[in-house]
Amino acid sequence: MTDSSELHAGSDFPRMLPLRRVLVVDDDERFRPRLARALARRCGEVRQAGGVQEALAVAAEWQPTAAVVDLRMGDGSGADLVARLVADLPGLRAVILTGYGSIATALDAVRRGAWHYLSKPATADAVLAALTGPRAAPLGDETPAPSLERVEWEHIQRVMTDTGGNVSEAARRLGLHRRSLQRKLARNPPAG
Amino acid sequence: MTDSSELHAGSDFPRMLPLRRVLVVDDDERFRPRLARALARRCGEVRQAGGVQEALAVAAEWQPTAAVVDLRMGDGSGADLVARLVADLPGLRAVILTGYGSIATALDAVRRGAWHYLSKPATADAVLAALTGPRAAPLGDETPAPSLERVEWEHIQRVMTDTGGNVSEAARRLGLHRRSLQRKLARNPPAG
DNA sequence: CCGGCGGTGCGGCATCTTGTCGCAGCACGG
DNA sequence: CCGTGCTGCGACAAGATGCCGCACCGCCGG
């Protein structure tokens, strides 16, 4: 991936075969064309799809070698789409684009066949690096799932540092009442 | 930072300067040496530290150019450590290693100066790719924090697919009562 | 064939947790 | 000096959870 700075323009991508035909799937009409254009300057061919159905149609006849897929789309889950794509097109590398907070879901997608995941907004370079670099650690199933309590607590801590310790603001962002946040903070952190 | 003066010959890492001196920080006595050895075969020098205090001491006198830091350690947070390291050693690239479920916290670390984050277990190749590749999208502050409710819901969904839809098993992993999980699942997914 | 085991759904009730008030205090800036 | 927004905290009703029980189902071995 270190030589990604010298991507050949034109039609040959020596050992970067995954980048020959890249399918960009996102229902965000502002973001998708931008990403597609940026990718087009660096890869072989790039096509776009605005949703799951369209993506499946394009994939069936065009047989992309790589896909960049948004996690949340109006007509279906990007994770499901990726699972179907890699099933139909063995060897296809798919990266999941995800907004903040869906990282766990994106990791799920990796276990279901996605190559990597990125948080949005992602630069074209980051996408390329993810596509051509090593696969994201699939997180073996032996990694225990954290308790709900723990997940909640970590997210609260995160937002709290975000707001610089402002309880009222954090409560607003978390969507709960200030008093409730106070009480949660007063409690002790979960053990496991 | 420090340029040609202190370079040890022997290994050549052309434009991979970050990999000259790599500090591996983890309190897991089984995992750390393995990672360190694997890295040593691919980079310049590699040293290890078993905790935050030790890492700070080593960093002060050795001035690493890169660091691989576990997020959770007995004597302190890896995120805090990274923040201090990048403050002291400008140009240092630090990747955070995180277990499942602390991804949000790891992203936090990225905002506080870390270069990238990886989920554990991570291969040495993945670590190198993260260190030499583009920086993880720092997730501008405009990305809204998801509501607590939403975070909870996504985590539940994740564990549910993990268990193949087994409610009892998912409840056990989530650390709540089966009846409560049933009720949560019966409710509708959160909007925002 | 039957009993044990583990899963599911659901009702009910005691108990814990939240939401929503209100009040008082403190800091900041017009 | 007063408005604004933060903080901590008490109180009480509304809501969620833990925990019991029951009925039912599918599976597997005795």
Tab-separated table of C-alpha atoms (C1' of nucleotides) in Angstrom:
chain	number	residue	atom	x	y	z
A	1	MET	CA	0.000	0.000	0.000
A	2	THR	CA	2.963	2.256	0.439
A	3	ASP	CA	3.283	2.757	-3.292
A	4	SER	CA	-0.306	3.868	-3.629
A	5	SER	CA	1.013	7.336	-4.294
A	6	GLU	CA	2.177	6.215	-7.686
A	7	LEU	CA	-0.968	4.750	-9.083
A	8	HIS	CA	-0.786	4.498	-12.804
A	9	ALA	CA	-3.416	6.307	-14.697
A	10	GLY	CA	-4.733	4.337	-17.621
A	11	SER	CA	-5.842	0.773	-17.755
A	12	ASP	CA	-3.165	-1.357	-16.123
A	13	PHE	CA	-2.900	-1.865	-12.408
A	14	PRO	CA	-0.103	-4.380	-11.967
A	15	ARG	CA	-0.813	-6.103	-8.700
A	16	MET	CA	-3.729	-3.930	-7.800
A	17	LEU	CA	-6.237	-5.956	-9.698
A	18	PRO	CA	-8.924	-5.169	-7.196
A	19	LEU	CA	-9.004	-1.649	-8.530
A	20	ARG	CA	-9.852	-2.454	-12.099
A	21	ARG	CA	-13.603	-1.985	-11.795
A	22	VAL	CA	-14.774	-0.162	-8.722
A	23	LEU	CA	-18.426	0.156	-7.815
A	24	VAL	CA	-19.399	3.012	-5.525
A	25	VAL	CA	-22.681	2.485	-3.707
A	26	ASP	CA	-24.179	5.263	-1.633
A	27	ASP	CA	-27.517	6.966	-1.560
A	28	ASP	CA	-26.015	10.299	-0.662
A	29	GLU	CA	-26.294	12.226	-3.896
A	30	ARG	CA	-23.748	14.806	-2.828
A	31	PHE	CA	-21.096	12.527	-1.422
A	32	ARG	CA	-21.140	9.640	-3.881
A	33	PRO	CA	-20.265	11.497	-7.096
A	34	ARG	CA	-17.456	13.273	-5.333
A	35	LEU	CA	-15.936	10.039	-4.116
A	36	ALA	CA	-16.489	8.369	-7.462
A	37	ARG	CA	-14.729	11.133	-9.314
A	38	ALA	CA	-11.819	11.112	-6.925
A	39	LEU	CA	-11.511	7.356	-7.305
A	40	ALA	CA	-11.789	7.538	-11.065
A	41	ARG	CA	-8.648	9.605	-11.187
A	42	ARG	CA	-6.776	6.810	-9.447
A	43	CYS	CA	-8.273	3.512	-10.575
A	44	GLY	CA	-9.513	1.758	-13.619
A	45	GLU	CA	-13.193	2.146	-14.195
A	46	VAL	CA	-15.621	3.476	-11.653
A	47	ARG	CA	-19.373	3.159	-11.658
A	48	GLN	CA	-21.969	4.311	-9.207
A	49	ALA	CA	-25.141	2.986	-7.706
A	50	GLY	CA	-27.555	4.894	-5.547
A	51	GLY	CA	-28.958	1.971	-3.647
A	52	VAL	CA	-28.880	-1.730	-2.948
A	53	GLN	CA	-31.118	-2.763	-5.829
A	54	GLU	CA	-29.255	-0.695	-8.348
A	55	ALA	CA	-25.949	-1.989	-7.037
A	56	LEU	CA	-27.017	-5.591	-7.454
A	57	ALA	CA	-28.134	-4.897	-10.998
A	58	VAL	CA	-24.904	-3.165	-11.960
A	59	ALA	CA	-22.813	-5.829	-10.263
A	60	ALA	CA	-24.577	-8.631	-12.097
A	61	GLU	CA	-23.733	-7.342	-15.528
A	62	TRP	CA	-20.537	-5.428	-14.873
A	63	GLN	CA	-18.782	-7.721	-12.391
A	64	PRO	CA	-16.853	-5.173	-10.388
A	65	THR	CA	-13.587	-6.163	-8.730
A	66	ALA	CA	-14.037	-3.788	-5.843
A	67	ALA	CA	-16.875	-2.010	-4.113
A	68	VAL	CA	-17.207	0.927	-1.790
A	69	VAL	CA	-20.491	0.632	0.029
A	70	ASP	CA	-22.264	2.906	2.461
A	71	LEU	CA	-23.564	1.101	5.487
A	72	ARG	CA	-26.939	2.749	5.732
A	73	MET	CA	-29.013	3.177	2.655
A	74	GLY	CA	-32.641	3.818	2.085
A	75	ASP	CA	-33.450	0.538	0.411
A	76	GLY	CA	-31.381	-1.830	2.508
A	77	SER	CA	-28.303	-2.485	4.550
A	78	GLY	CA	-24.888	-2.016	3.019
A	79	ALA	CA	-23.670	-4.936	5.072
A	80	ASP	CA	-26.222	-7.238	3.513
A	81	LEU	CA	-25.350	-5.930	0.094
A	82	VAL	CA	-21.665	-6.641	0.641
A	83	ALA	CA	-22.444	-10.142	1.821
A	84	ARG	CA	-24.353	-10.797	-1.381
A	85	LEU	CA	-21.704	-9.206	-3.563
A	86	VAL	CA	-18.817	-11.238	-2.178
A	87	ALA	CA	-20.928	-14.352	-2.456
A	88	ASP	CA	-21.644	-13.680	-6.114
A	89	LEU	CA	-18.253	-12.303	-7.078
A	90	PRO	CA	-15.512	-14.205	-5.333
A	91	GLY	CA	-12.387	-12.116	-4.952
A	92	LEU	CA	-14.263	-8.874	-4.829
A	93	ARG	CA	-12.941	-6.486	-2.220
A	94	ALA	CA	-15.558	-4.398	-0.534
A	95	VAL	CA	-15.053	-1.632	1.958
A	96	ILE	CA	-17.869	-0.426	4.113
A	97	LEU	CA	-18.301	3.274	4.678
A	98	THR	CA	-19.872	4.037	7.986
A	99	GLY	CA	-20.863	7.057	9.959
A	100	TYR	CA	-19.798	7.449	13.497
A	101	GLY	CA	-21.438	5.067	15.885
A	102	SER	CA	-21.972	2.222	13.475
A	103	ILE	CA	-18.475	0.914	13.789
A	104	ALA	CA	-19.628	-2.209	15.534
A	105	THR	CA	-21.986	-2.893	12.680
A	106	ALA	CA	-19.203	-2.284	10.200
A	107	LEU	CA	-17.048	-4.814	11.996
A	108	ASP	CA	-19.923	-7.182	11.634
A	109	ALA	CA	-19.786	-6.604	7.907
A	110	VAL	CA	-16.100	-7.498	7.913
A	111	ARG	CA	-16.947	-10.819	9.436
A	112	ARG	CA	-19.502	-11.317	6.709
A	113	GLY	CA	-17.028	-10.820	3.926
A	114	ALA	CA	-16.193	-7.146	3.670
A	115	TRP	CA	-12.539	-6.350	3.212
A	116	HIS	CA	-12.357	-3.317	5.435
A	117	TYR	CA	-14.361	-0.474	6.806
A	118	LEU	CA	-13.852	3.272	6.971
A	119	SER	CA	-15.533	6.032	8.807
A	120	LYS	CA	-17.223	8.747	6.830
A	121	PRO	CA	-16.155	11.179	5.646
A	122	ALA	CA	-13.295	9.269	4.062
A	123	THR	CA	-10.843	10.554	1.509
A	124	ALA	CA	-10.354	8.722	-1.759
A	125	ASP	CA	-6.838	7.929	-0.660
A	126	ALA	CA	-8.085	6.287	2.490
A	127	VAL	CA	-10.520	4.221	0.462
A	128	LEU	CA	-7.783	3.094	-1.880
A	129	ALA	CA	-5.510	2.258	0.994
A	130	ALA	CA	-8.239	0.171	2.544
A	131	LEU	CA	-8.949	-1.615	-0.726
A	132	THR	CA	-5.353	-2.413	-1.548
A	133	GLY	CA	-4.044	-2.901	1.965
A	134	PRO	CA	-4.399	-5.886	4.210
A	135	ARG	CA	-7.773	-7.044	5.269
A	136	ALA	CA	-9.192	-5.697	8.495
A	137	ALA	CA	-8.779	-8.108	11.379
A	138	PRO	CA	-11.969	-10.098	11.289
A	139	LEU	CA	-12.141	-10.140	15.072
A	140	GLY	CA	-12.391	-13.789	15.846
A	141	ASP	CA	-15.577	-14.831	17.526
A	142	GLU	CA	-13.704	-15.594	20.692
A	143	THR	CA	-13.622	-11.895	21.457
A	144	PRO	CA	-16.362	-11.614	24.001
A	145	ALA	CA	-19.146	-9.177	23.382
A	146	PRO	CA	-19.107	-6.428	25.962
A	147	SER	CA	-22.074	-6.059	28.212
A	148	LEU	CA	-24.699	-3.547	27.292
A	149	GLU	CA	-23.875	-1.667	30.440
A	150	ARG	CA	-20.254	-1.376	29.421
A	151	VAL	CA	-21.053	-0.169	25.916
A	152	GLU	CA	-23.322	2.437	27.372
A	153	TRP	CA	-20.726	3.576	29.830
A	154	GLU	CA	-18.006	3.881	27.225
A	155	HIS	CA	-20.178	5.904	24.963
A	156	ILE	CA	-21.090	8.201	27.803
A	157	GLN	CA	-17.438	8.665	28.651
A	158	ARG	CA	-16.723	9.460	25.060
A	159	VAL	CA	-19.379	12.105	24.761
A	160	MET	CA	-18.345	13.511	28.099
A	161	THR	CA	-14.801	14.110	26.895
A	162	ASP	CA	-16.336	15.465	23.693
A	163	THR	CA	-18.188	18.099	25.605
A	164	GLY	CA	-15.286	18.788	27.886
A	165	GLY	CA	-17.148	17.539	30.921
A	166	ASN	CA	-20.265	19.561	30.301
A	167	VAL	CA	-23.040	17.439	31.742
A	168	SER	CA	-25.940	19.395	30.278
A	169	GLU	CA	-24.495	19.354	26.788
A	170	ALA	CA	-23.582	15.695	26.973
A	171	ALA	CA	-27.069	14.850	28.141
A	172	ARG	CA	-28.549	16.662	25.165
A	173	ARG	CA	-26.327	14.820	22.723
A	174	LEU	CA	-26.987	11.487	24.354
A	175	GLY	CA	-30.685	12.109	24.197
A	176	LEU	CA	-31.397	11.710	27.861
A	177	HIS	CA	-32.298	13.936	30.691
A	178	ARG	CA	-29.604	15.867	32.470
A	179	ARG	CA	-30.703	14.453	35.796
A	180	SER	CA	-30.419	10.915	34.469
A	181	LEU	CA	-26.931	11.518	33.162
A	182	GLN	CA	-25.923	12.907	36.519
A	183	ARG	CA	-27.174	9.772	38.164
A	184	LYS	CA	-25.441	7.503	35.675
A	185	LEU	CA	-22.197	9.353	36.196
A	186	ALA	CA	-22.588	9.100	39.925
A	187	ARG	CA	-22.763	5.343	39.654
A	188	ASN	CA	-19.599	3.335	39.349
A	189	PRO	CA	-18.212	2.123	36.052
A	190	PRO	CA	-19.202	-1.410	35.116
A	191	ALA	CA	-16.749	-4.157	35.899
A	192	GLY	CA	-16.668	-6.398	32.857
B	1	MET	CA	11.864	15.343	13.835
B	2	THR	CA	15.436	14.147	14.459
B	3	ASP	CA	16.757	13.522	11.001
B	4	SER	CA	19.838	11.826	9.687
B	5	SER	CA	22.037	12.342	12.713
B	6	GLU	CA	21.129	9.351	14.777
B	7	LEU	CA	20.398	6.840	12.076
B	8	HIS	CA	21.622	3.370	12.522
B	9	ALA	CA	22.643	1.830	9.252
B	10	GLY	CA	21.902	-1.696	8.204
B	11	SER	CA	18.219	-1.371	7.565
B	12	ASP	CA	16.830	0.868	4.916
B	13	PHE	CA	13.373	2.274	5.289
B	14	PRO	CA	13.280	4.790	2.474
B	15	ARG	CA	10.173	6.830	3.033
B	16	MET	CA	8.987	4.831	5.996
B	17	LEU	CA	10.696	6.973	8.536
B	18	PRO	CA	7.964	6.389	11.044
B	19	LEU	CA	9.117	2.823	11.334
B	20	ARG	CA	12.649	3.516	12.445
B	21	ARG	CA	12.031	3.151	16.165
B	22	VAL	CA	8.827	1.453	17.116
B	23	LEU	CA	7.630	1.249	20.702
B	24	VAL	CA	5.151	-1.492	21.523
B	25	VAL	CA	3.101	-0.845	24.643
B	26	ASP	CA	0.824	-3.524	26.029
B	27	ASP	CA	0.434	-5.142	29.391
B	28	ASP	CA	-0.478	-8.473	27.885
B	29	GLU	CA	2.663	-10.499	28.433
B	30	ARG	CA	1.711	-13.071	25.868
B	31	PHE	CA	0.586	-10.837	23.085
B	32	ARG	CA	3.145	-8.023	23.264
B	33	PRO	CA	6.351	-10.017	22.663
B	34	ARG	CA	4.760	-11.781	19.755
B	35	LEU	CA	3.779	-8.547	18.096
B	36	ALA	CA	7.138	-6.991	18.896
B	37	ARG	CA	9.015	-9.839	17.316
B	38	ALA	CA	6.862	-9.797	14.226
B	39	LEU	CA	7.411	-6.073	13.896
B	40	ALA	CA	11.124	-6.367	14.473
B	41	ARG	CA	11.418	-8.492	11.380
B	42	ARG	CA	9.941	-5.699	9.302
B	43	CYS	CA	11.052	-2.407	10.832
B	44	GLY	CA	14.035	-0.694	12.281
B	45	GLU	CA	14.310	-1.043	15.989
B	46	VAL	CA	11.556	-2.249	18.257
B	47	ARG	CA	11.264	-1.834	21.992
B	48	GLN	CA	8.575	-2.868	24.401
B	49	ALA	CA	6.873	-1.429	27.433
B	50	GLY	CA	4.467	-3.213	29.706
B	51	GLY	CA	2.556	-0.199	30.892
B	52	VAL	CA	1.991	3.526	30.690
B	53	GLN	CA	4.730	4.510	33.134
B	54	GLU	CA	7.315	2.319	31.510
B	55	ALA	CA	6.316	3.586	28.092
B	56	LEU	CA	6.786	7.184	29.129
B	57	ALA	CA	10.204	6.399	30.527
B	58	VAL	CA	11.348	4.582	27.418
B	59	ALA	CA	9.918	7.257	25.155
B	60	ALA	CA	11.694	10.025	27.006
B	61	GLU	CA	15.135	8.615	26.473
B	62	TRP	CA	14.665	6.667	23.256
B	63	GLN	CA	12.413	8.991	21.250
B	64	PRO	CA	10.491	6.467	19.222
B	65	THR	CA	9.132	7.431	15.838
B	66	ALA	CA	6.149	5.171	16.092
B	67	ALA	CA	4.134	3.514	18.814
B	68	VAL	CA	1.683	0.655	19.000
B	69	VAL	CA	-0.374	1.086	22.132
B	70	ASP	CA	-3.006	-1.062	23.747
B	71	LEU	CA	-6.059	0.891	24.755
B	72	ARG	CA	-6.634	-0.656	28.135
B	73	MET	CA	-3.752	-1.176	30.448
B	74	GLY	CA	-3.517	-1.767	34.123
B	75	ASP	CA	-1.791	1.456	34.997
B	76	GLY	CA	-3.620	3.853	32.738
B	77	SER	CA	-5.408	4.534	29.481
B	78	GLY	CA	-3.607	3.949	26.216
B	79	ALA	CA	-5.453	6.905	24.778
B	80	ASP	CA	-4.026	9.207	27.400
B	81	LEU	CA	-0.595	7.771	26.824
B	82	VAL	CA	-0.820	8.423	23.114
B	83	ALA	CA	-1.926	11.971	23.718
B	84	ARG	CA	1.132	12.556	25.867
B	85	LEU	CA	3.454	10.833	23.428
B	86	VAL	CA	2.389	12.843	20.408
B	87	ALA	CA	2.586	15.988	22.469
B	88	ASP	CA	6.156	15.208	23.480
B	89	LEU	CA	7.333	13.720	20.213
B	90	PRO	CA	5.840	15.620	17.316
B	91	GLY	CA	5.677	13.490	14.217
B	92	LEU	CA	5.290	10.290	16.139
B	93	ARG	CA	2.743	7.959	14.647
B	94	ALA	CA	0.779	6.003	17.169
B	95	VAL	CA	-1.757	3.309	16.495
B	96	ILE	CA	-4.177	2.238	19.171
B	97	LEU	CA	-4.914	-1.427	19.618
B	98	THR	CA	-8.364	-2.024	20.920
B	99	GLY	CA	-10.507	-4.952	21.814
B	100	TYR	CA	-13.989	-5.214	20.513
B	101	GLY	CA	-16.365	-2.684	21.939
B	102	SER	CA	-13.908	0.095	22.575
B	103	ILE	CA	-13.917	1.315	19.026
B	104	ALA	CA	-15.614	4.533	19.972
B	105	THR	CA	-12.923	5.154	22.539
B	106	ALA	CA	-10.270	4.393	19.965
B	107	LEU	CA	-11.782	6.932	17.631
B	108	ASP	CA	-11.556	9.344	20.462
B	109	ALA	CA	-7.860	8.621	20.634
B	110	VAL	CA	-7.540	9.415	16.946
B	111	ARG	CA	-8.989	12.805	17.583
B	112	ARG	CA	-6.487	13.267	20.352
B	113	GLY	CA	-3.539	12.601	18.116
B	114	ALA	CA	-3.366	8.899	17.388
B	115	TRP	CA	-2.643	8.000	13.798
B	116	HIS	CA	-4.943	5.046	13.506
B	117	TYR	CA	-6.583	2.301	15.452
B	118	LEU	CA	-6.837	-1.436	14.996
B	119	SER	CA	-8.907	-4.097	16.582
B	120	LYS	CA	-7.173	-6.834	18.477
B	121	PRO	CA	-5.975	-9.335	17.574
B	122	ALA	CA	-4.124	-7.557	14.796
B	123	THR	CA	-1.434	-8.977	12.573
B	124	ALA	CA	1.920	-7.264	12.332
B	125	ASP	CA	1.122	-6.525	8.706
B	126	ALA	CA	-2.029	-4.758	9.673
B	127	VAL	CA	-0.134	-2.706	12.221
B	128	LEU	CA	2.461	-1.721	9.658
B	129	ALA	CA	-0.181	-0.844	7.144
B	130	ALA	CA	-1.868	1.361	9.686
B	131	LEU	CA	1.380	3.053	10.609
B	132	THR	CA	2.506	3.736	7.060
B	133	GLY	CA	-0.862	4.271	5.478
B	134	PRO	CA	-3.013	7.370	5.573
B	135	ARG	CA	-4.290	8.612	8.829
B	136	ALA	CA	-7.655	7.433	10.027
B	137	ALA	CA	-10.361	9.941	9.294
B	138	PRO	CA	-10.351	12.055	12.407
B	139	LEU	CA	-14.110	12.321	12.240
B	140	GLY	CA	-14.621	16.016	12.373
B	141	ASP	CA	-16.521	17.247	15.345
B	142	GLU	CA	-19.476	18.023	13.171
B	143	THR	CA	-20.345	14.332	13.133
B	144	PRO	CA	-23.091	14.213	15.686
B	145	ALA	CA	-22.734	11.842	18.581
B	146	PRO	CA	-25.360	9.158	18.370
B	147	SER	CA	-27.932	8.989	21.091
B	148	LEU	CA	-27.385	6.528	23.891
B	149	GLU	CA	-30.498	4.757	22.793
B	150	ARG	CA	-29.123	4.304	19.313
B	151	VAL	CA	-25.764	3.012	20.513
B	152	GLU	CA	-27.533	0.529	22.703
B	153	TRP	CA	-29.756	-0.597	19.899
B	154	GLU	CA	-26.907	-1.101	17.465
B	155	HIS	CA	-24.966	-3.112	19.949
B	156	ILE	CA	-27.953	-5.288	20.620
B	157	GLN	CA	-28.447	-5.858	16.910
B	158	ARG	CA	-24.833	-6.802	16.593
B	159	VAL	CA	-24.916	-9.343	19.359
B	160	MET	CA	-28.164	-10.695	18.034
B	161	THR	CA	-26.642	-11.464	14.659
B	162	ASP	CA	-23.669	-12.848	16.557
B	163	THR	CA	-25.840	-15.362	18.285
B	164	GLY	CA	-27.824	-16.114	15.187
B	165	GLY	CA	-30.975	-14.664	16.677
B	166	ASN	CA	-30.766	-16.602	19.896
B	167	VAL	CA	-32.419	-14.338	22.427
B	168	SER	CA	-31.366	-16.243	25.519
B	169	GLU	CA	-27.731	-16.371	24.477
B	170	ALA	CA	-27.674	-12.730	23.422
B	171	ALA	CA	-29.183	-11.723	26.754
B	172	ARG	CA	-26.457	-13.582	28.588
B	173	ARG	CA	-23.729	-11.897	26.596
B	174	LEU	CA	-25.290	-8.508	26.980
B	175	GLY	CA	-25.551	-8.996	30.683
B	176	LEU	CA	-29.260	-8.434	30.987
B	177	HIS	CA	-32.280	-10.525	31.651
B	178	ARG	CA	-33.792	-12.480	28.828
B	179	ARG	CA	-37.172	-10.925	29.473
B	180	SER	CA	-35.691	-7.449	29.264
B	181	LEU	CA	-34.023	-8.217	25.958
B	182	GLN	CA	-37.298	-9.505	24.612
B	183	ARG	CA	-38.956	-6.281	25.602
B	184	LYS	CA	-36.199	-4.156	24.097
B	185	LEU	CA	-36.435	-6.092	20.868
B	186	ALA	CA	-40.184	-5.675	20.836
B	187	ARG	CA	-39.790	-1.910	20.977
B	188	ASN	CA	-39.090	-0.033	17.785
B	189	PRO	CA	-35.633	0.968	16.683
B	190	PRO	CA	-34.640	4.500	17.641
B	191	ALA	CA	-35.063	7.200	15.060
B	192	GLY	CA	-31.917	9.272	15.138
C	1	DC	C1'	-42.166	-43.529	23.684
C	2	DC	C1'	-40.968	-40.630	27.127
C	3	DG	C1'	-38.196	-37.340	29.989
C	4	DG	C1'	-34.741	-33.917	30.191
C	5	DC	C1'	-32.861	-29.865	28.226
C	6	DG	C1'	-32.920	-25.514	26.191
C	7	DG	C1'	-35.227	-22.405	23.412
C	8	DT	C1'	-39.568	-18.957	22.835
C	9	DG	C1'	-43.370	-16.029	24.143
C	10	DC	C1'	-45.864	-13.829	27.589
C	11	DG	C1'	-48.331	-12.347	32.151
C	12	DG	C1'	-47.683	-10.324	36.680
C	13	DC	C1'	-45.515	-7.927	40.395
C	14	DA	C1'	-41.855	-5.899	43.382
C	15	DT	C1'	-38.190	-2.913	42.626
C	16	DC	C1'	-34.970	-0.106	40.460
C	17	DT	C1'	-34.341	3.744	37.019
C	18	DT	C1'	-35.939	7.764	34.417
C	19	DG	C1'	-38.408	11.834	33.320
C	20	DT	C1'	-39.853	15.973	34.977
C	21	DC	C1'	-40.565	19.142	38.086
C	22	DG	C1'	-38.546	22.705	41.484
C	23	DC	C1'	-35.046	25.230	44.176
C	24	DA	C1'	-30.536	27.236	45.280
C	25	DG	C1'	-25.972	28.511	44.140
C	26	DC	C1'	-22.234	30.114	41.050
C	27	DA	C1'	-19.987	32.344	37.004
C	28	DC	C1'	-20.180	35.371	33.085
C	29	DG	C1'	-21.381	39.352	30.218
C	30	DG	C1'	-24.561	43.034	28.587
D	1	DC	C1'	-28.243	44.320	38.176
D	2	DC	C1'	-30.411	40.968	35.734
D	3	DG	C1'	-30.565	37.246	32.241
D	4	DT	C1'	-28.408	33.056	30.841
D	5	DG	C1'	-26.550	28.659	31.479
D	6	DC	C1'	-24.100	25.644	34.199
D	7	DT	C1'	-24.152	22.665	38.638
D	8	DG	C1'	-25.998	19.675	42.417
D	9	DC	C1'	-29.807	17.708	44.563
D	10	DG	C1'	-34.640	16.458	46.568
D	11	DA	C1'	-39.225	14.509	45.430
D	12	DC	C1'	-42.635	11.973	43.112
D	13	DA	C1'	-44.950	9.768	39.225
D	14	DA	C1'	-44.208	7.119	35.112
D	15	DG	C1'	-41.739	3.776	33.023
D	16	DA	C1'	-38.289	-0.052	32.546
D	17	DT	C1'	-36.161	-4.006	34.553
D	18	DG	C1'	-35.339	-8.224	37.283
D	19	DC	C1'	-37.422	-12.268	38.417
D	20	DC	C1'	-40.840	-15.385	39.152
D	21	DG	C1'	-44.139	-18.586	36.815
D	22	DC	C1'	-46.504	-21.065	32.957
D	23	DA	C1'	-47.261	-23.193	28.375
D	24	DC	C1'	-45.348	-24.751	24.296
D	25	DC	C1'	-41.921	-26.528	20.956
D	26	DG	C1'	-37.937	-29.189	18.927
D	27	DC	C1'	-34.219	-32.230	19.811
D	28	DC	C1'	-31.794	-36.178	21.500
D	29	DG	C1'	-30.690	-40.204	24.202
D	30	DG	C1'	-32.391	-43.788	27.242
